Coordinates of N, CA and C in Angstrom, one line a residue:
M1083 N 2.9 -33.0 -6.9 CA 2.8 -31.8 -6.2 C 2.2 -30.7 -7.2
K1084 N 1.1 -30.1 -6.8 CA 0.4 -29.1 -7.6 C 0.9 -27.8 -7.2
L1085 N 1.8 -27.2 -7.9 CA 2.4 -25.9 -7.5 C 1.4 -24.8 -7.8
N1086 N 1.4 -23.8 -6.9 CA 0.5 -22.6 -7.0 C 1.3 -21.6 -7.9
Y1087 N 0.5 -20.8 -8.6 CA 1.1 -19.8 -9.5 C 0.2 -18.6 -9.7
I1088 N 0.8 -17.5 -10.2 CA 0.0 -16.4 -10.7 C 0.4 -16.2 -12.2
E1089 N -0.5 -15.7 -13.0 CA -0.2 -15.5 -14.4 C -0.8 -14.2 -14.9
A1090 N -0.2 -13.7 -16.0 CA -0.7 -12.5 -16.7 C -0.3 -12.6 -18.2
G1091 N -1.2 -12.1 -19.0 CA -0.8 -12.0 -20.4 C -1.0 -13.2 -21.3
Q1092 N -0.7 -13.1 -22.6 CA -0.8 -14.1 -23.6 C 0.4 -14.1 -24.4
G1093 N 0.8 -15.2 -25.0 CA 1.9 -15.3 -25.9 C 2.9 -16.4 -25.5
R1094 N 4.1 -16.3 -25.9 CA 5.1 -17.3 -25.6 C 5.3 -17.4 -24.0
P1095 N 5.2 -18.6 -23.5 CA 5.3 -18.7 -22.0 C 6.6 -18.3 -21.4
L1096 N 6.6 -17.6 -20.3 CA 7.7 -17.2 -19.5 C 7.5 -17.6 -18.1
V1097 N 8.3 -18.5 -17.6 CA 8.1 -19.1 -16.2 C 9.1 -18.5 -15.3
I1098 N 8.7 -18.0 -14.2 CA 9.5 -17.3 -13.2 C 9.6 -18.1 -11.9
L1099 N 10.8 -18.3 -11.4 CA 11.0 -19.0 -10.1 C 11.6 -18.1 -9.1
H1100 N 11.0 -17.8 -8.0 CA 11.5 -16.9 -7.0 C 12.6 -17.5 -6.1
G1101 N 13.1 -16.7 -5.3 CA 14.2 -17.1 -4.4 C 13.7 -17.5 -3.0
L1102 N 14.7 -17.9 -2.2 CA 14.4 -18.4 -0.8 C 13.5 -17.4 -0.1
L1103 N 12.4 -17.8 0.5 CA 11.5 -17.0 1.4 C 10.8 -16.0 0.5
G1104 N 10.8 -16.1 -0.8 CA 10.0 -15.3 -1.7 C 8.7 -16.0 -2.0
S1105 N 8.0 -15.4 -3.0 CA 6.8 -16.1 -3.5 C 6.5 -15.5 -4.9
A1106 N 5.5 -16.2 -5.5 CA 5.1 -15.7 -6.9 C 4.7 -14.3 -6.9
R1107 N 4.0 -13.9 -5.8 CA 3.4 -12.5 -5.8 C 4.4 -11.4 -5.7
N1108 N 5.7 -11.8 -5.3 CA 6.8 -10.8 -5.4 C 7.1 -10.3 -6.8
W1109 N 6.6 -11.1 -7.8 CA 6.9 -10.9 -9.2 C 5.7 -10.3 -10.0
G1110 N 4.7 -9.9 -9.3 CA 3.5 -9.4 -10.0 C 3.8 -8.2 -10.9
G1111 N 4.7 -7.3 -10.5 CA 5.1 -6.1 -11.3 C 5.8 -6.5 -12.6
V1112 N 6.7 -7.5 -12.5 CA 7.4 -7.9 -13.6 C 6.5 -8.6 -14.6
A1113 N 5.6 -9.5 -14.0 CA 4.6 -10.2 -14.9 C 3.7 -9.2 -15.6
G1114 N 3.2 -8.2 -14.9 CA 2.4 -7.2 -15.6 C 3.1 -6.4 -16.7
A1115 N 4.4 -6.1 -16.5 CA 5.1 -5.3 -17.4 C 5.4 -6.1 -18.7
L1116 N 5.5 -7.4 -18.6 CA 5.8 -8.3 -19.8 C 4.6 -8.9 -20.4
A1117 N 3.4 -8.7 -19.8 CA 2.2 -9.4 -20.2 C 1.7 -9.1 -21.6
S1118 N 2.2 -8.0 -22.2 CA 1.7 -7.6 -23.5 C 2.3 -8.5 -24.6
H1119 N 3.4 -9.2 -24.3 CA 4.0 -10.1 -25.3 C 4.2 -11.5 -24.8
H1120 N 3.9 -11.8 -23.6 CA 4.2 -13.1 -23.1 C 3.1 -13.6 -22.1
R1121 N 2.9 -14.9 -22.0 CA 2.1 -15.4 -20.9 C 3.1 -15.7 -19.8
V1122 N 3.1 -14.8 -18.8 CA 4.0 -14.8 -17.7 C 3.4 -15.6 -16.5
V1123 N 4.1 -16.6 -16.1 CA 3.7 -17.4 -15.0 C 4.7 -17.4 -13.9
A1124 N 4.4 -16.8 -12.8 CA 5.3 -16.9 -11.6 C 4.8 -18.0 -10.7
V1125 N 5.7 -18.8 -10.3 CA 5.4 -20.1 -9.6 C 5.8 -19.9 -8.1
D1126 N 4.9 -20.4 -7.2 CA 5.3 -20.6 -5.8 C 6.1 -21.8 -5.7
M1127 N 7.4 -21.8 -5.3 CA 8.2 -22.9 -5.2 C 7.7 -23.8 -4.1
P1128 N 8.0 -25.1 -4.1 CA 7.6 -26.0 -3.0 C 8.0 -25.4 -1.6
N1129 N 7.2 -25.6 -0.6 CA 7.4 -25.0 0.7 C 7.4 -23.5 0.8
H1130 N 6.8 -22.9 -0.2 CA 6.7 -21.4 -0.2 C 5.3 -21.0 -0.7
G1131 N 4.8 -19.8 -0.3 CA 3.6 -19.3 -0.8 C 2.4 -20.3 -0.5
A1132 N 1.6 -20.5 -1.5 CA 0.5 -21.4 -1.4 C 0.7 -22.8 -2.0
S1133 N 2.0 -23.1 -2.4 CA 2.3 -24.4 -2.9 C 2.5 -25.4 -1.7
P1134 N 2.3 -26.7 -2.0 CA 2.4 -27.7 -1.0 C 3.8 -27.7 -0.3
W1135 N 3.7 -28.3 0.9 CA 4.9 -28.5 1.7 C 5.5 -29.9 1.5
S1136 N 6.8 -30.0 1.7 CA 7.5 -31.3 1.6 C 8.6 -31.3 2.5
E1137 N 9.0 -32.5 2.9 CA 10.2 -32.7 3.8 C 11.5 -32.5 3.0
V1138 N 11.4 -32.6 1.7 CA 12.6 -32.5 0.8 C 12.7 -31.1 0.2
M1139 N 13.9 -30.6 0.1 CA 14.1 -29.3 -0.5 C 15.5 -29.1 -1.0
D1140 N 15.8 -30.0 -2.0 CA 17.1 -29.9 -2.7 C 16.8 -29.5 -4.1
Y1141 N 17.9 -29.2 -4.9 CA 17.6 -28.7 -6.2 C 17.2 -29.8 -7.2
P1142 N 17.6 -31.0 -7.1 CA 17.0 -32.0 -8.0 C 15.5 -32.1 -7.8
F1143 N 15.1 -32.1 -6.5 CA 13.6 -32.2 -6.2 C 12.9 -30.9 -6.8
M1144 N 13.4 -29.8 -6.6 CA 12.8 -28.5 -7.1 C 12.7 -28.6 -8.6
A1145 N 13.8 -29.0 -9.2 CA 13.8 -29.0 -10.7 C 12.8 -30.0 -11.2
R1146 N 12.7 -31.1 -10.6 CA 11.7 -32.1 -11.1 C 10.3 -31.6 -10.9
E1147 N 10.0 -31.0 -9.8 CA 8.6 -30.5 -9.6 C 8.3 -29.4 -10.6
V1148 N 9.2 -28.5 -10.9 CA 9.0 -27.4 -11.9 C 8.9 -28.0 -13.3
A1149 N 9.7 -29.0 -13.6 CA 9.6 -29.7 -14.9 C 8.2 -30.3 -15.1
K1150 N 7.7 -30.9 -14.1 CA 6.4 -31.5 -14.2 C 5.3 -30.4 -14.5
F1151 N 5.5 -29.3 -13.7 CA 4.5 -28.2 -13.9 C 4.6 -27.7 -15.3
I1152 N 5.8 -27.5 -15.8 CA 5.9 -27.0 -17.2 C 5.3 -27.9 -18.2
E1153 N 5.6 -29.2 -18.1 CA 5.1 -30.2 -19.1 C 3.6 -30.2 -19.1
N1154 N 3.0 -30.0 -17.9 CA 1.6 -30.2 -17.8 C 0.8 -28.9 -18.1
S1155 N 1.6 -27.8 -18.3 CA 0.9 -26.5 -18.4 C 1.1 -25.7 -19.7
F1156 N 2.2 -26.1 -20.5 CA 2.6 -25.3 -21.6 C 3.0 -26.1 -22.8
P1157 N 2.9 -25.6 -24.0 CA 3.7 -26.1 -25.1 C 5.2 -25.8 -24.8
V1158 N 6.1 -26.7 -25.0 CA 7.5 -26.5 -24.6 C 8.3 -26.3 -25.9
P1159 N 9.4 -25.6 -25.9 CA 10.1 -25.1 -24.7 C 9.6 -23.8 -24.2
V1160 N 9.9 -23.4 -23.0 CA 9.5 -22.1 -22.4 C 10.7 -21.3 -22.1
D1161 N 10.6 -20.0 -21.9 CA 11.6 -19.2 -21.4 C 11.5 -19.3 -19.9
L1162 N 12.7 -19.4 -19.2 CA 12.7 -19.7 -17.8 C 13.6 -18.7 -17.1
V1163 N 13.1 -18.1 -16.1 CA 13.8 -17.1 -15.2 C 13.8 -17.6 -13.8
G1164 N 15.0 -17.5 -13.2 CA 15.0 -17.9 -11.8 C 15.9 -16.9 -11.0
H1165 N 15.5 -16.5 -9.8 CA 16.3 -15.6 -9.0 C 16.8 -16.4 -7.8
S1166 N 18.1 -16.3 -7.5 CA 18.7 -16.8 -6.3 C 18.4 -18.3 -6.2
M1167 N 17.8 -18.8 -5.1 CA 17.4 -20.2 -5.0 C 16.7 -20.7 -6.3
G1168 N 15.7 -19.9 -6.8 CA 15.0 -20.2 -8.0 C 15.9 -20.3 -9.2
G1169 N 17.0 -19.5 -9.2 CA 18.0 -19.5 -10.3 C 18.7 -20.8 -10.3
K1170 N 19.1 -21.3 -9.1 CA 19.8 -22.6 -9.1 C 18.8 -23.7 -9.5
A1171 N 17.6 -23.7 -9.1 CA 16.6 -24.7 -9.6 C 16.4 -24.6 -11.1
A1172 N 16.4 -23.4 -11.6 CA 16.3 -23.2 -13.1 C 17.5 -23.8 -13.8
M1173 N 18.7 -23.5 -13.3 CA 19.9 -24.1 -13.9 C 19.9 -25.6 -13.9
V1174 N 19.5 -26.2 -12.7 CA 19.4 -27.7 -12.7 C 18.4 -28.2 -13.7
L1175 N 17.2 -27.5 -13.8 CA 16.2 -28.0 -14.7 C 16.8 -27.9 -16.2
A1176 N 17.4 -26.8 -16.5 CA 18.0 -26.6 -17.8 C 19.0 -27.7 -18.1
L1177 N 19.8 -28.1 -17.2 CA 20.9 -29.1 -17.4 C 20.3 -30.5 -17.4
T1178 N 19.2 -30.7 -16.8 CA 18.7 -32.1 -16.7 C 17.5 -32.3 -17.8
R1179 N 16.8 -31.2 -18.1 CA 15.7 -31.3 -19.1 C 15.8 -30.1 -20.1
P1180 N 16.9 -30.1 -20.8 CA 17.1 -29.0 -21.7 C 16.1 -28.8 -22.8
E1181 N 15.3 -29.9 -23.1 CA 14.3 -29.7 -24.1 C 13.1 -28.9 -23.6
L1182 N 13.0 -28.6 -22.3 CA 11.9 -27.8 -21.8 C 12.2 -26.3 -21.8
V1183 N 13.5 -25.9 -22.1 CA 13.9 -24.5 -21.9 C 14.4 -23.9 -23.2
R1184 N 13.8 -22.9 -23.6 CA 14.2 -22.2 -24.9 C 15.4 -21.2 -24.5
R1185 N 15.1 -20.3 -23.6 CA 16.1 -19.3 -23.1 C 16.1 -19.3 -21.6
L1186 N 17.2 -19.2 -21.0 CA 17.4 -19.3 -19.5 C 17.9 -17.9 -19.0
V1187 N 17.3 -17.4 -18.0 CA 17.8 -16.2 -17.3 C 18.0 -16.5 -15.9
V1188 N 19.2 -16.3 -15.4 CA 19.6 -16.6 -14.0 C 19.9 -15.3 -13.3
V1189 N 19.2 -15.0 -12.3 CA 19.2 -13.7 -11.7 C 20.0 -13.7 -10.4
D1190 N 21.2 -13.1 -10.4 CA 22.1 -12.9 -9.2 C 22.4 -14.2 -8.4
I1191 N 22.8 -15.2 -9.1 CA 23.3 -16.4 -8.5 C 24.2 -17.2 -9.5
A1192 N 25.1 -18.0 -9.0 CA 25.9 -18.8 -9.8 C 25.8 -20.3 -9.4
P1193 N 26.3 -21.2 -10.2 CA 26.2 -22.6 -9.8 C 27.3 -23.1 -8.9
V1194 N 27.4 -22.5 -7.8 CA 28.4 -22.7 -6.8 C 27.8 -22.8 -5.4
R1195 N 28.6 -23.2 -4.4 CA 28.2 -23.2 -3.0 C 28.4 -21.8 -2.4
Y1196 N 27.5 -21.4 -1.6 CA 27.6 -20.1 -1.0 C 27.7 -20.2 0.5
A1197 N 28.1 -19.1 1.1 CA 28.1 -19.0 2.6 C 27.0 -18.0 3.0
H1198 N 26.2 -17.5 2.0 CA 25.2 -16.4 2.3 C 23.9 -17.1 2.9
T1199 N 24.1 -17.6 4.1 CA 23.0 -18.4 4.7 C 21.8 -17.5 5.2
F1200 N 20.6 -18.0 5.0 CA 19.4 -17.3 5.6 C 19.0 -18.0 6.9
A1201 N 19.9 -18.8 7.5 CA 19.5 -19.6 8.7 C 19.2 -18.6 9.8
P1202 N 19.9 -17.5 10.1 CA 19.5 -16.6 11.1 C 18.1 -16.0 10.9
Y1203 N 17.8 -15.7 9.7 CA 16.4 -15.2 9.4 C 15.4 -16.2 9.7
I1204 N 15.6 -17.4 9.3 CA 14.6 -18.5 9.6 C 14.5 -18.7 11.1
K1205 N 15.6 -18.7 11.8 CA 15.5 -18.8 13.3 C 14.7 -17.7 13.9
A1206 N 14.9 -16.5 13.5 CA 14.2 -15.3 14.0 C 12.7 -15.4 13.7
M1207 N 12.4 -15.9 12.5 CA 11.0 -16.0 12.1 C 10.3 -17.1 12.9
R1208 N 11.0 -18.2 13.2 CA 10.4 -19.3 13.9 C 10.2 -18.9 15.4
A1209 N 11.1 -18.0 15.9 CA 10.9 -17.5 17.3 C 9.9 -16.4 17.5
A1210 N 9.5 -15.8 16.4 CA 8.5 -14.7 16.5 C 7.2 -15.2 17.0
P1211 N 6.5 -14.3 17.8 CA 5.2 -14.7 18.4 C 4.0 -14.6 17.5
V1212 N 4.1 -15.4 16.4 CA 3.1 -15.3 15.4 C 1.7 -15.7 15.9
G1213 N 1.7 -16.7 16.8 CA 0.4 -17.2 17.3 C -0.3 -16.3 18.3
T1214 N 0.4 -15.4 18.8 CA -0.2 -14.6 19.9 C -0.2 -13.1 19.6
A1215 N 0.6 -12.6 18.6 CA 0.7 -11.2 18.3 C -0.7 -10.6 17.9
T1216 N -0.9 -9.4 18.4 CA -2.2 -8.8 18.2 C -2.2 -7.8 17.0
R1217 N -1.0 -7.6 16.4 CA -0.8 -6.9 15.2 C 0.5 -7.3 14.5
R1218 N 0.5 -7.0 13.2 CA 1.7 -7.4 12.4 C 3.0 -6.7 12.9
G1219 N 2.9 -5.5 13.4 CA 4.0 -4.8 13.9 C 4.7 -5.5 15.0
E1220 N 4.0 -6.2 15.8 CA 4.6 -7.0 16.9 C 5.6 -8.0 16.4
V1221 N 5.1 -8.7 15.3 CA 5.9 -9.7 14.7 C 7.2 -9.1 14.1
E1222 N 7.0 -8.0 13.4 CA 8.2 -7.4 12.7 C 9.2 -6.9 13.8
E1223 N 8.6 -6.3 14.9 CA 9.5 -5.8 16.0 C 10.3 -7.0 16.6
S1224 N 9.8 -8.2 16.6 CA 10.5 -9.3 17.2 C 11.7 -9.7 16.3
L1225 N 11.6 -9.4 15.0 CA 12.7 -9.7 14.1 C 13.8 -8.7 14.1
R1226 N 13.6 -7.5 14.7 CA 14.5 -6.4 14.5 C 15.9 -6.7 15.1
A1227 N 16.0 -7.4 16.2 CA 17.3 -7.6 16.9 C 18.2 -8.5 16.0
I1228 N 17.6 -9.4 15.3 CA 18.4 -10.3 14.4 C 18.5 -9.7 13.0
I1229 N 17.5 -9.0 12.6 CA 17.4 -8.5 11.2 C 17.2 -7.0 11.2
P1230 N 18.3 -6.2 11.4 CA 18.2 -4.7 11.5 C 17.8 -4.0 10.3
D1231 N 18.0 -4.7 9.1 CA 17.7 -4.0 7.8 C 16.2 -4.0 7.6
A1232 N 15.6 -2.8 7.5 CA 14.1 -2.7 7.4 C 13.7 -3.3 6.1
G1233 N 14.5 -3.2 5.0 CA 14.1 -3.8 3.7 C 14.0 -5.3 3.8
V1234 N 14.9 -5.9 4.4 CA 14.9 -7.4 4.6 C 13.7 -7.8 5.4
R1235 N 13.5 -7.1 6.5 CA 12.3 -7.4 7.4 C 11.0 -7.3 6.6
A1236 N 10.9 -6.3 5.8 CA 9.7 -6.1 5.0 C 9.5 -7.3 4.0
F1237 N 10.6 -7.7 3.4 CA 10.6 -8.8 2.5 C 10.1 -10.1 3.2
L1238 N 10.7 -10.4 4.4 CA 10.3 -11.6 5.1 C 8.9 -11.5 5.6
M1239 N 8.4 -10.3 6.0 CA 7.1 -10.1 6.5 C 6.0 -10.4 5.4
Q1240 N 6.4 -10.4 4.2 CA 5.4 -10.8 3.1 C 5.0 -12.2 3.2
N1241 N 5.7 -13.0 4.0 CA 5.4 -14.4 4.3 C 4.3 -14.6 5.4
L1242 N 4.0 -13.5 6.1 CA 3.1 -13.6 7.2 C 1.6 -13.4 6.7
E1243 N 0.8 -14.3 7.2 CA -0.6 -14.3 6.9 C -1.5 -14.6 8.1
G1244 N -2.8 -14.4 8.0 CA -3.7 -14.7 9.1 C -4.2 -13.4 9.8
Q1245 N -4.8 -13.6 11.0 CA -5.4 -12.6 11.7 C -4.7 -12.4 13.0
P1246 N -4.9 -11.2 13.7 CA -4.4 -11.0 15.0 C -4.7 -12.1 16.0
G1247 N -3.7 -12.6 16.6 CA -3.9 -13.8 17.5 C -3.7 -15.1 16.9
S1248 N -3.7 -15.1 15.6 CA -3.5 -16.4 14.9 C -2.7 -16.2 13.5
Y1249 N -1.7 -15.4 13.6 CA -0.8 -15.3 12.4 C -0.1 -16.6 12.2
R1250 N 0.4 -16.8 10.9 CA 1.3 -17.9 10.6 C 2.1 -17.5 9.4
W1251 N 3.3 -18.3 9.3 CA 4.2 -18.1 8.2 C 3.7 -18.9 7.0
R1252 N 3.7 -18.4 5.8 CA 3.3 -19.2 4.7 C 4.4 -20.2 4.3
A1253 N 5.6 -19.8 4.5 CA 6.7 -20.7 4.1 C 6.9 -21.8 5.2
N1254 N 7.3 -23.0 4.7 CA 7.6 -24.1 5.6 C 9.0 -23.9 6.2
L1255 N 9.1 -23.2 7.3 CA 10.3 -22.8 7.9 C 11.1 -24.0 8.5
A1256 N 10.4 -25.0 9.0 CA 11.1 -26.1 9.5 C 11.9 -26.9 8.4
T1257 N 11.3 -27.1 7.3 CA 12.0 -27.8 6.2 C 13.1 -26.9 5.6
L1258 N 12.8 -25.6 5.4 CA 13.8 -24.7 4.8 C 15.0 -24.6 5.7
G1259 N 14.8 -24.6 7.0 CA 15.9 -24.5 7.9 C 16.7 -25.8 7.9
A1260 N 16.1 -26.9 7.9 CA 16.8 -28.2 7.9 C 17.5 -28.4 6.5
A1261 N 17.0 -27.8 5.4 CA 17.6 -28.0 4.1 C 18.6 -26.9 3.7
M1262 N 19.0 -26.1 4.7 CA 19.8 -24.9 4.3 C 21.1 -25.3 3.7
D1263 N 21.7 -26.4 4.1 CA 23.0 -26.8 3.5 C 22.8 -27.2 2.0
D1264 N 21.7 -27.9 1.7 CA 21.4 -28.2 0.3 C 21.1 -26.9 -0.5
I1265 N 20.4 -26.0 0.1 CA 20.0 -24.7 -0.6 C 21.3 -23.9 -0.9
L1266 N 22.2 -23.9 0.0 CA 23.5 -23.1 -0.2 C 24.4 -23.8 -1.3
D1267 N 24.2 -25.1 -1.5 CA 25.1 -25.8 -2.4 C 24.5 -25.8 -3.8
F1268 N 25.3 -26.5 -4.7 CA 24.8 -26.7 -6.0 C 25.2 -28.2 -6.4
P1269 N 24.3 -29.0 -6.9 CA 24.6 -30.4 -7.1 C 25.7 -30.6 -8.2
P1270 N 26.5 -31.6 -8.1 CA 27.5 -31.9 -9.1 C 26.9 -32.5 -10.3
F1271 N 27.5 -32.2 -11.5 CA 27.1 -32.8 -12.7 C 28.3 -33.4 -13.4
A1272 N 28.1 -34.5 -14.2 CA 29.2 -35.2 -14.8 C 29.9 -34.2 -15.8
D1273 N 31.2 -34.5 -16.0 CA 31.9 -33.7 -17.0 C 31.2 -33.7 -18.3
G1274 N 31.1 -32.6 -19.0 CA 30.5 -32.6 -20.3 C 29.1 -32.2 -20.3
T1275 N 28.4 -32.2 -19.1 CA 27.0 -31.8 -19.0 C 26.9 -30.3 -19.3
T1276 N 26.0 -30.0 -20.2 CA 25.8 -28.6 -20.5 C 24.4 -28.3 -20.9
F1277 N 24.0 -27.0 -20.8 CA 22.8 -26.5 -21.4 C 23.3 -25.7 -22.6
G1278 N 22.9 -26.1 -23.8 CA 23.5 -25.4 -25.0 C 22.7 -24.3 -25.5
G1279 N 21.6 -23.9 -24.8 CA 20.8 -22.8 -25.3 C 21.3 -21.5 -24.8
P1280 N 20.6 -20.4 -25.2 CA 21.0 -19.1 -24.7 C 20.8 -18.9 -23.2
A1281 N 21.7 -18.3 -22.5 CA 21.6 -18.1 -21.1 C 22.1 -16.8 -20.7
L1282 N 21.4 -16.0 -19.9 CA 21.8 -14.7 -19.5 C 21.9 -14.8 -18.0
F1283 N 23.1 -14.4 -17.5 CA 23.3 -14.2 -16.0 C 23.2 -12.7 -15.7
L1284 N 22.1 -12.4 -15.1 CA 21.8 -11.0 -14.9 C 21.9 -10.7 -13.4
H1285 N 22.8 -9.8 -13.0 CA 23.1 -9.6 -11.6 C 23.2 -8.1 -11.3
G1286 N 23.1 -7.9 -10.0 CA 23.3 -6.5 -9.5 C 24.7 -6.1 -9.3
D1287 N 25.1 -4.9 -9.7 CA 26.5 -4.5 -9.6 C 26.9 -4.2 -8.2
R1288 N 25.9 -4.2 -7.2 CA 26.2 -4.0 -5.8 C 26.1 -5.3 -5.1
S1289 N 25.9 -6.4 -5.8 CA 25.8 -7.7 -5.1 C 27.1 -8.4 -5.2
D1290 N 27.4 -9.3 -4.3 CA 28.6 -10.2 -4.3 C 28.3 -11.6 -4.6
Y1291 N 27.1 -11.9 -5.2 CA 26.7 -13.3 -5.5 C 27.3 -13.8 -6.8
V1292 N 27.5 -12.9 -7.8 CA 28.0 -13.3 -9.0 C 29.3 -12.6 -9.2
L1293 N 30.4 -13.3 -9.3 CA 31.8 -12.7 -9.3 C 32.6 -13.2 -10.5
P1294 N 33.6 -12.4 -10.9 CA 34.4 -12.9 -12.0 C 35.0 -14.3 -11.8
A1295 N 35.2 -14.7 -10.6 CA 35.7 -16.0 -10.3 C 34.8 -17.1 -10.6
H1296 N 33.5 -16.8 -10.8 CA 32.5 -17.8 -11.2 C 32.3 -18.0 -12.7
E1297 N 33.0 -17.2 -13.5 CA 32.8 -17.3 -14.9 C 33.2 -18.6 -15.5
D1298 N 34.3 -19.2 -15.0 CA 34.7 -20.5 -15.6 C 33.7 -21.6 -15.4
V1299 N 33.2 -21.7 -14.2 CA 32.2 -22.8 -13.9 C 30.9 -22.5 -14.6
I1300 N 30.5 -21.2 -14.7 CA 29.3 -20.9 -15.5 C 29.5 -21.3 -16.9
T1301 N 30.6 -21.0 -17.5 CA 30.8 -21.2 -18.9 C 30.9 -22.7 -19.2
S1302 N 31.5 -23.5 -18.2 CA 31.6 -24.9 -18.4 C 30.2 -25.6 -18.5
L1303 N 29.2 -25.1 -17.8 CA 27.9 -25.7 -17.8 C 27.0 -25.0 -18.8
F1304 N 27.2 -23.7 -19.1 CA 26.3 -22.9 -20.0 C 27.2 -22.2 -21.0
P1305 N 27.6 -22.9 -22.0 CA 28.6 -22.4 -23.0 C 28.2 -21.1 -23.7
Q1306 N 26.9 -20.9 -23.8 CA 26.4 -19.6 -24.5 C 26.1 -18.5 -23.5
A1307 N 26.6 -18.6 -22.3 CA 26.3 -17.7 -21.2 C 26.7 -16.3 -21.6
E1308 N 25.8 -15.3 -21.3 CA 26.1 -13.9 -21.3 C 26.0 -13.3 -19.9
W1309 N 26.7 -12.2 -19.6 CA 26.6 -11.6 -18.3 C 26.1 -10.2 -18.5
Q1310 N 25.3 -9.7 -17.6 CA 24.9 -8.3 -17.6 C 24.7 -7.8 -16.2
A1311 N 25.3 -6.7 -15.8 CA 25.1 -6.1 -14.5 C 24.1 -5.0 -14.6
V1312 N 23.2 -5.0 -13.6 CA 22.2 -3.9 -13.5 C 22.7 -2.9 -12.5
E1313 N 23.0 -1.7 -13.0 CA 23.5 -0.6 -12.1 C 22.6 -0.3 -11.0
G1314 N 23.2 -0.1 -9.8 CA 22.5 0.3 -8.6 C 21.6 -0.8 -8.0
A1315 N 21.8 -2.0 -8.4 CA 21.0 -3.1 -7.8 C 21.9 -4.0 -6.9
G1316 N 21.3 -4.5 -5.9 CA 21.9 -5.5 -5.0 C 21.4 -6.9 -5.4
H1317 N 21.2 -7.8 -4.4 CA 20.9 -9.2 -4.7 C 19.4 -9.3 -5.3
W1318 N 18.5 -8.4 -4.7 CA 17.1 -8.4 -5.2 C 17.0 -7.5 -6.4
V1319 N 17.6 -7.9 -7.5 CA 17.8 -7.0 -8.7 C 16.4 -6.5 -9.1
H1320 N 15.4 -7.3 -9.2 CA 14.1 -7.0 -9.8 C 13.4 -6.0 -8.9
A1321 N 13.7 -6.0 -7.6 CA 13.1 -5.0 -6.6 C 13.9 -3.7 -6.5
D1322 N 15.2 -3.8 -6.6 CA 16.0 -2.6 -6.5 C 15.9 -1.7 -7.7
Q1323 N 15.9 -2.3 -8.9 CA 15.9 -1.5 -10.1 C 14.9 -2.2 -11.1
P1324 N 13.6 -2.1 -10.8 CA 12.7 -2.9 -11.6 C 12.7 -2.5 -13.1
A1325 N 12.8 -1.2 -13.4 CA 12.7 -0.8 -14.8 C 13.9 -1.3 -15.6
A1326 N 15.1 -1.2 -15.0 CA 16.3 -1.7 -15.7 C 16.3 -3.2 -15.8
F1327 N 15.8 -3.8 -14.8 CA 15.7 -5.3 -14.8 C 14.7 -5.8 -15.9
I1328 N 13.6 -5.2 -16.0 CA 12.6 -5.6 -17.0 C 13.1 -5.3 -18.4
Q1329 N 13.7 -4.2 -18.6 CA 14.3 -3.8 -19.9 C 15.3 -4.9 -20.3
A1330 N 16.2 -5.3 -19.4 CA 17.2 -6.3 -19.8 C 16.6 -7.6 -20.0
L1331 N 15.7 -8.0 -19.2 CA 15.0 -9.3 -19.4 C 14.2 -9.4 -20.7
A1332 N 13.5 -8.3 -21.0 CA 12.7 -8.3 -22.2 C 13.6 -8.3 -23.4
A1333 N 14.7 -7.6 -23.4 CA 15.6 -7.6 -24.6 C 16.1 -8.9 -24.9
F1334 N 16.4 -9.7 -23.8 CA 17.0 -11.1 -24.0 C 15.9 -12.1 -24.5
I1335 N 14.8 -12.1 -23.9 CA 13.8 -13.1 -24.2 C 13.0 -12.8 -25.5
Q1336 N 13.1 -11.6 -26.0 CA 12.4 -11.2 -27.2 C 13.3 -11.3 -28.4
R1337 N 14.5 -11.8 -28.3 CA 15.3 -12.0 -29.5 C 14.8 -13.1 -30.4

């Protein structure tokens, strides 16, 4: 699978993995801010953006595809950042291929099963009249009953492409909907499996995705784990507080 990506800058490689229903282009601002010291590469995950589609969408599959991308693109190890779904994929990659990862940054997610399903969003997106709408506003309006939050709708609408009368979703909604149980979960690892490198768990102080109750399982897999909360940020930390997020990320990867 040839993953699509965007890149900026020169220097030590920094690879970014977006979350569910996101894309590489969501990270353009972060890439630009760090480009003076790093070759920043934001990847479209499988079934997202301009990357190929697949019927499989679990974390071992995602980690294998990203590992192949890293091996074929960079001198290793790289610094690896993952948000939400991308954070889980990054953790699995670090645990299975630790030689590829110098420093790991996991953004607002823990290696646990969640109930924070995006299934209603995907259902609403699949029901939207993308093939007949004469303007983008019609598609967004169709999402409003299920998704009242304007910010969430705007985030999802970044997946819409095409022209009036022939819009389409860039994400493979059928596969993502079918794989939701795998996406919510985290694969089991044998006792004693760890990533021994530096790891930062960077989360929003207004988010409920990373909790004190998760510290034991995080530490068991990532014994060098550090935690840092970004004040005023929810789950989309990099969008809610971009300056503080970039500052924290840069301080960690430039050590």
